[in-house]
XYZ file of C-alpha atoms in Angstrom:
438
model
C 70.248 -66.955 -137.866
C 72.344 -64.628 -136.166
C 69.505 -62.594 -134.733
C 68.475 -59.341 -132.829
C 65.902 -57.699 -130.725
C 63.642 -55.017 -131.155
C 62.243 -52.117 -128.793
C 58.908 -50.734 -129.122
C 57.864 -47.848 -126.746
C 54.387 -47.142 -126.525
C 53.490 -43.677 -127.924
C 51.602 -41.182 -126.190
C 48.443 -41.772 -128.225
C 48.510 -45.310 -127.314
C 49.548 -48.324 -129.413
C 49.077 -48.489 -132.919
C 50.592 -49.818 -135.916
C 54.464 -48.776 -135.747
C 58.007 -49.752 -136.436
C 60.629 -50.203 -133.719
C 62.065 -47.842 -131.637
C 65.395 -49.227 -131.416
C 67.250 -52.552 -132.528
C 69.587 -54.500 -130.361
C 72.116 -56.510 -131.574
C 75.361 -58.436 -130.014
C 78.731 -56.829 -130.764
C 80.376 -60.352 -131.346
C 77.149 -61.521 -133.289
C 77.895 -64.680 -135.536
C 75.794 -66.791 -137.800
C 73.291 -68.968 -136.093
C 73.856 -67.311 -132.615
C 70.003 -67.514 -132.388
C 70.048 -64.106 -130.628
C 66.918 -62.963 -129.474
C 65.579 -66.549 -128.650
C 64.811 -65.321 -125.227
C 64.004 -62.054 -123.854
C 63.158 -60.146 -120.555
C 62.803 -56.712 -119.329
C 62.834 -54.886 -115.845
C 62.545 -51.204 -115.986
C 65.009 -49.882 -118.393
C 67.139 -52.940 -118.762
C 66.518 -55.776 -121.320
C 68.390 -59.064 -121.213
C 68.401 -61.218 -124.465
C 69.441 -64.885 -124.755
C 71.685 -66.312 -127.490
C 71.881 -70.009 -126.665
C 74.038 -71.111 -129.779
C 76.713 -68.573 -129.085
C 80.356 -70.308 -129.303
C 82.480 -69.825 -126.556
C 86.179 -70.320 -127.650
C 86.076 -73.622 -129.075
C 82.858 -74.567 -127.301
C 80.045 -74.773 -130.013
C 76.585 -73.761 -128.714
C 77.617 -73.070 -125.056
C 75.498 -70.029 -125.184
C 75.558 -66.468 -123.511
C 73.061 -63.633 -122.642
C 73.376 -60.006 -123.223
C 72.434 -56.908 -121.160
C 71.238 -53.659 -122.561
C 70.777 -50.498 -120.336
C 68.624 -47.789 -121.996
C 71.133 -45.164 -123.024
C 70.021 -41.711 -121.581
C 66.176 -40.666 -121.967
C 65.339 -42.815 -125.048
C 66.201 -46.179 -126.756
C 68.410 -46.148 -129.716
C 70.085 -48.777 -131.741
C 72.713 -50.186 -129.816
C 74.954 -53.311 -128.714
C 75.276 -54.651 -125.259
C 76.088 -53.191 -122.046
C 77.443 -56.158 -120.483
C 77.542 -60.086 -121.479
C 76.496 -62.933 -119.244
C 78.284 -66.223 -119.603
C 78.701 -69.421 -117.300
C 82.404 -70.122 -116.142
C 81.956 -73.815 -116.188
C 80.054 -73.649 -119.525
C 80.713 -76.308 -121.940
C 79.585 -77.458 -125.463
C 76.041 -77.528 -126.327
C 74.895 -76.182 -122.855
C 72.485 -73.678 -124.719
C 73.052 -71.072 -121.761
C 70.569 -68.161 -122.478
C 67.676 -70.557 -123.847
C 65.466 -68.763 -121.229
C 66.382 -65.452 -119.363
C 64.724 -63.435 -116.767
C 65.594 -60.120 -114.835
C 64.260 -58.293 -111.819
C 66.192 -55.028 -110.945
C 69.907 -56.186 -110.924
C 69.341 -59.806 -110.600
C 69.083 -61.896 -113.772
C 68.523 -65.696 -114.241
C 69.724 -67.448 -117.559
C 68.690 -71.074 -118.188
C 71.156 -73.850 -119.717
C 68.837 -76.726 -120.406
C 71.356 -79.019 -121.906
C 74.134 -78.710 -119.118
C 75.540 -82.039 -118.247
C 75.490 -82.520 -114.324
C 78.154 -85.180 -113.346
C 77.172 -88.210 -115.278
C 73.383 -87.000 -116.342
C 73.619 -85.807 -119.573
C 71.714 -82.631 -120.530
C 70.242 -82.655 -117.062
C 69.986 -78.709 -117.344
C 70.685 -75.852 -114.856
C 69.903 -72.160 -114.262
C 72.327 -69.576 -113.282
C 71.575 -66.510 -111.031
C 73.615 -63.259 -111.532
C 73.363 -60.369 -109.205
C 74.561 -56.754 -109.518
C 73.560 -56.821 -113.258
C 74.748 -53.274 -114.871
C 71.598 -51.271 -115.299
C 73.222 -48.205 -116.677
C 75.555 -48.114 -119.824
C 78.558 -47.173 -117.945
C 77.979 -49.128 -114.583
C 80.792 -51.663 -113.573
C 79.763 -54.006 -111.019
C 80.444 -57.440 -109.372
C 78.067 -60.026 -109.891
C 77.493 -63.474 -107.976
C 76.042 -66.490 -109.965
C 74.805 -69.661 -108.403
C 73.642 -72.785 -110.034
C 70.249 -73.563 -109.089
C 68.531 -75.726 -107.570
C 70.695 -74.899 -104.529
C 70.152 -77.264 -101.435
C 69.803 -74.983 -98.106
C 69.477 -76.830 -94.712
C 66.469 -76.248 -92.727
C 66.379 -76.262 -89.005
C 64.973 -79.592 -87.892
C 61.928 -79.439 -85.384
C 62.088 -80.829 -81.936
C 62.036 -84.565 -82.156
C 58.906 -86.446 -81.298
C 57.625 -89.897 -82.158
C 55.142 -88.199 -84.559
C 57.311 -85.170 -85.767
C 58.830 -84.650 -89.105
C 56.732 -85.206 -91.969
C 59.493 -84.675 -94.457
C 61.514 -87.591 -92.674
C 60.808 -91.257 -91.720
C 62.336 -91.268 -88.331
C 63.326 -94.717 -86.568
C 62.786 -94.571 -83.108
C 65.332 -95.864 -80.748
C 63.877 -94.945 -77.069
C 66.531 -94.504 -74.379
C 65.540 -93.478 -70.720
C 66.870 -90.182 -69.544
C 68.743 -89.479 -73.026
C 69.212 -86.292 -74.491
C 68.905 -86.246 -78.418
C 70.877 -83.598 -80.552
C 70.040 -82.934 -84.033
C 72.530 -81.088 -86.182
C 71.658 -80.897 -89.580
C 74.721 -80.168 -91.681
C 74.429 -77.774 -94.548
C 75.554 -79.034 -97.882
C 77.852 -76.761 -99.580
C 76.420 -75.183 -102.740
C 78.562 -74.230 -105.623
C 78.708 -70.472 -105.974
C 79.746 -68.798 -109.038
C 81.180 -65.357 -108.652
C 81.400 -62.916 -111.656
C 83.212 -59.709 -111.941
C 82.268 -57.177 -114.508
C 85.291 -55.299 -115.827
C 84.517 -52.426 -118.290
C 86.927 -51.299 -120.909
C 86.545 -48.488 -123.386
C 86.636 -50.973 -126.283
C 84.376 -53.770 -124.877
C 81.329 -54.281 -122.725
C 81.851 -55.847 -119.205
C 81.573 -59.735 -119.063
C 79.749 -61.264 -116.002
C 81.684 -64.621 -115.672
C 80.597 -67.262 -113.085
C 83.544 -68.694 -111.358
C 82.683 -71.753 -109.094
C 83.300 -71.035 -105.460
C 82.198 -73.796 -102.967
C 80.993 -71.934 -99.611
C 79.523 -73.774 -96.659
C 76.401 -72.695 -95.226
C 76.182 -72.441 -91.422
C 74.398 -75.235 -89.861
C 71.500 -74.664 -87.433
C 71.337 -76.895 -84.718
C 68.365 -77.643 -82.288
C 68.402 -79.678 -78.987
C 65.218 -81.795 -77.775
C 65.216 -83.339 -74.104
C 62.784 -85.708 -72.844
C 62.392 -88.975 -70.989
C 62.702 -91.241 -72.936
C 63.910 -89.214 -76.105
C 63.800 -90.931 -79.549
C 66.387 -90.448 -82.223
C 65.202 -89.812 -85.675
C 66.962 -90.862 -88.575
C 66.094 -89.204 -91.880
C 65.486 -91.200 -94.900
C 65.434 -89.373 -98.373
C 62.520 -89.858 -100.858
C 63.119 -90.109 -104.629
C 61.292 -87.405 -106.650
C 60.252 -88.614 -110.134
C 60.663 -86.004 -113.099
C 56.659 -84.948 -113.886
C 55.080 -86.752 -116.709
C 54.225 -84.626 -119.961
C 50.694 -83.824 -120.106
C 48.789 -85.207 -122.957
C 45.232 -84.194 -122.837
C 44.052 -85.590 -126.060
C 45.763 -88.755 -125.826
C 47.527 -88.729 -128.962
C 51.148 -89.184 -127.840
C 52.149 -85.742 -128.381
C 52.476 -83.476 -125.047
C 50.258 -80.394 -124.849
C 53.194 -77.945 -124.798
C 54.527 -79.320 -128.132
C 51.105 -78.957 -129.725
C 50.863 -75.411 -128.378
C 54.406 -74.765 -129.980
C 53.147 -76.027 -133.081
C 50.538 -73.157 -133.819
C 53.332 -70.564 -133.214
C 56.233 -72.730 -134.957
C 58.902 -72.731 -132.324
C 60.759 -75.025 -130.565
C 59.944 -76.485 -126.975
C 63.508 -77.277 -126.271
C 66.726 -77.209 -128.601
C 66.121 -80.606 -129.568
C 62.394 -80.631 -130.601
C 60.543 -78.067 -133.114
C 56.953 -78.305 -133.883
C 55.139 -76.197 -136.920
C 52.108 -76.725 -138.895
C 52.237 -79.299 -141.659
C 52.275 -77.978 -145.328
C 49.494 -80.180 -146.210
C 46.845 -82.478 -144.487
C 46.433 -80.466 -141.329
C 48.150 -80.916 -137.774
C 51.571 -80.544 -137.018
C 55.033 -81.651 -138.132
C 57.287 -82.405 -135.369
C 61.118 -82.506 -135.879
C 63.146 -84.120 -133.017
C 66.876 -85.200 -133.141
C 69.829 -85.944 -130.741
C 71.730 -82.927 -132.048
C 72.501 -79.848 -130.173
C 70.580 -77.253 -132.406
C 67.838 -77.211 -134.965
C 67.593 -74.142 -137.380
C 66.059 -73.111 -140.659
C 63.027 -75.526 -139.883
C 60.464 -75.152 -142.467
C 57.310 -76.889 -144.040
C 56.454 -76.750 -147.506
C 54.712 -78.696 -150.448
C 56.674 -80.691 -152.811
C 55.961 -78.567 -155.832
C 57.798 -75.750 -154.084
C 61.086 -77.356 -154.865
C 60.275 -79.579 -158.060
C 58.176 -82.247 -159.561
C 58.092 -86.022 -158.159
C 55.528 -87.268 -160.620
C 55.435 -90.671 -159.499
C 54.755 -89.861 -155.993
C 52.337 -87.319 -153.928
C 53.106 -86.022 -150.305
C 49.880 -86.026 -148.251
C 51.562 -83.826 -145.375
C 54.304 -81.866 -147.757
C 57.981 -82.008 -147.005
C 59.953 -80.840 -143.737
C 63.421 -79.084 -143.962
C 65.713 -78.724 -141.379
C 69.585 -78.044 -140.345
C 71.144 -79.702 -137.502
C 74.194 -78.741 -135.696
C 76.176 -80.275 -133.077
C 75.761 -83.703 -133.839
C 77.852 -86.417 -132.039
C 80.290 -87.931 -134.309
C 78.490 -86.149 -137.201
C 75.435 -88.588 -136.998
C 71.877 -87.502 -136.175
C 68.980 -89.592 -135.028
C 65.891 -88.102 -136.432
C 62.227 -88.444 -135.812
C 59.575 -86.903 -137.761
C 56.034 -87.081 -136.422
C 52.723 -85.826 -138.466
C 49.984 -85.820 -135.875
C 47.364 -85.597 -138.463
C 48.336 -89.078 -139.822
C 47.093 -92.548 -138.439
C 49.344 -94.916 -140.293
C 51.931 -94.181 -142.698
C 53.033 -97.560 -143.184
C 51.773 -97.680 -146.738
C 54.167 -94.613 -147.665
C 57.959 -94.522 -148.116
C 60.189 -91.770 -147.066
C 61.409 -89.468 -149.806
C 64.099 -86.865 -150.046
C 64.765 -83.922 -152.309
C 68.371 -82.902 -152.186
C 71.505 -83.224 -154.303
C 73.024 -86.693 -155.167
C 75.783 -87.063 -154.532
C 75.962 -84.497 -151.398
C 77.339 -81.197 -152.159
C 76.649 -81.406 -155.918
C 74.137 -79.212 -157.922
C 72.133 -82.255 -159.249
C 69.108 -81.981 -156.935
C 66.485 -84.830 -157.342
C 63.905 -86.813 -155.288
C 64.807 -90.098 -154.170
C 63.961 -92.888 -151.715
C 66.275 -92.697 -148.731
C 66.313 -96.376 -147.865
C 67.052 -97.376 -151.377
C 70.027 -94.832 -151.851
C 71.319 -95.108 -148.322
C 70.418 -98.521 -146.447
C 72.427 -97.595 -143.601
C 69.880 -94.618 -142.846
C 67.602 -97.457 -141.202
C 64.321 -95.733 -142.142
C 61.629 -96.874 -140.090
C 58.039 -95.853 -140.479
C 55.581 -96.808 -137.505
C 52.308 -95.239 -136.886
C 52.669 -91.321 -137.424
C 56.359 -91.361 -137.226
C 59.254 -91.796 -139.544
C 62.755 -92.093 -137.819
C 66.115 -92.370 -139.545
C 69.753 -91.712 -139.185
C 71.864 -89.443 -141.158
C 75.422 -89.093 -141.679
C 77.315 -85.964 -142.140
C 78.385 -85.951 -145.905
C 76.380 -89.236 -146.766
C 73.149 -89.600 -148.821
C 70.438 -87.988 -146.911
C 72.603 -84.934 -146.040
C 72.414 -82.196 -148.609
C 76.098 -80.836 -147.911
C 79.520 -82.455 -148.084
C 81.248 -83.476 -144.685
C 80.965 -79.761 -142.968
C 79.815 -80.416 -139.462
C 76.225 -79.681 -140.566
C 73.354 -81.788 -141.548
C 70.915 -80.424 -144.163
C 67.573 -82.504 -145.014
C 64.334 -82.024 -146.542
C 62.039 -84.927 -147.019
C 58.791 -86.323 -146.204
C 56.461 -89.452 -146.595
C 55.249 -90.109 -150.021
C 52.328 -92.164 -151.502
C 53.059 -93.634 -154.881
C 50.706 -92.473 -157.508
C 48.744 -94.908 -159.633
C 49.624 -95.093 -163.229
C 47.494 -92.857 -164.996
C 45.612 -93.865 -168.164
C 45.824 -91.448 -170.849
C 42.820 -90.302 -172.365
C 44.063 -90.765 -176.060
C 44.689 -94.525 -175.362
C 41.053 -95.080 -174.645
C 40.065 -93.004 -177.639
C 42.368 -94.861 -179.742
C 40.766 -98.178 -178.939
C 37.406 -96.905 -179.626
C 38.289 -95.803 -182.989
C 40.279 -99.116 -183.747
C 36.915 -100.922 -183.098
C 34.834 -98.606 -185.285
C 37.355 -99.012 -188.129
C 37.049 -102.833 -187.671
C 33.297 -102.484 -187.809
C 33.561 -100.370 -190.907
C 35.996 -102.723 -192.601
C 33.647 -105.630 -191.804
C 30.472 -103.988 -193.101
C 32.486 -102.795 -196.030
C 33.626 -106.336 -196.780
C 30.210 -107.867 -196.417
C 28.778 -105.143 -199.218
C 31.878 -105.860 -201.545
C 30.607 -109.625 -201.413
C 27.079 -108.725 -202.002
C 27.914 -106.666 -205.002
C 30.151 -109.237 -206.600
C 27.240 -112.031 -206.302
C 24.851 -109.572 -208.176
C 27.390 -108.741 -210.611
C 28.049 -112.530 -211.334
C 24.337 -113.189 -211.964
């Protein structure tokens, strides 16, 4: 899961089946960086996101990489510059989304904590991005959204639809409205290239105050306007078919991709519909849907929706709260959640087992079309020993009715036939004895 990106250049004869023109990779690439999760292109410059890159000791802080076309043609290469956030923190996933236009790039960090709001998210704007392989420049990044003061209109009792004015008339009074701009954190990034490494654009927070415009309104009388703020709620996810699964998740299912770092949807292995994996960990990887017979035989159970496997990283205190949703199911309450994996974790003895029986602390809950449970690093339910990673594969299982062997029914028929033959033989023997005695 280190990742890469591929460049395809349209041939002069038009598009057709072809292999890549160039392969782009990160010079510092490592396992599970997910380089290539997002890409953007502007002219001859490409930006590639790697949201799970570890920066120093900050796991999954994330970064983005800039690639400028070398000369006349694209070729296999590593980055021209790397983009990171100076205030980046563990699990921010900087680079989950990227965009570029000219020398201005934007990188999203959907799990950035803003003050006390965990995973609120932010976006960073970086200007003066290098667009040639040897260019060195200075870039400025600012967290968005940024509050920009707007000049107030001349105040009148019916003015300002954006504010709710409280009117206090005073004869022959002059009212001066002077909105004050709120300083917006601005990050400055300096690119310094060395012969052995590519430049790195780093956002360093610098508070700057934006000049505040003022306007004066004079009338007799002149009311004073006191603006009041209006809270804006987050938009409700659209669920057109009313099945409890947002439309964006269902669309992602067809492509087998993530809607965010904590939700992955893909087609279920059996039964139709989608299998959706959700957790409170920072990263999902190796998410897959497969049938039970691909891993082994569980003779006493069947899996109507198949199994789902996944790997979780960045779990708080080594614990993962997991929810699996199978959109084609209506009621899973008659099923039990079974796992396939090593017992004990880390061993080579892989078996099917019922998670709730082997590990009651998993708190398995089945309701409607969802299965919820808790996994602990190195405990049953996790396939590996304590290693900071949780690996799981399992699914809702239906107990199979005990099959009646064909030979058993046949043997009963033969037994009955034997009794009939014996009975008839006994009657014939008695009749023959009576004839002989006469």
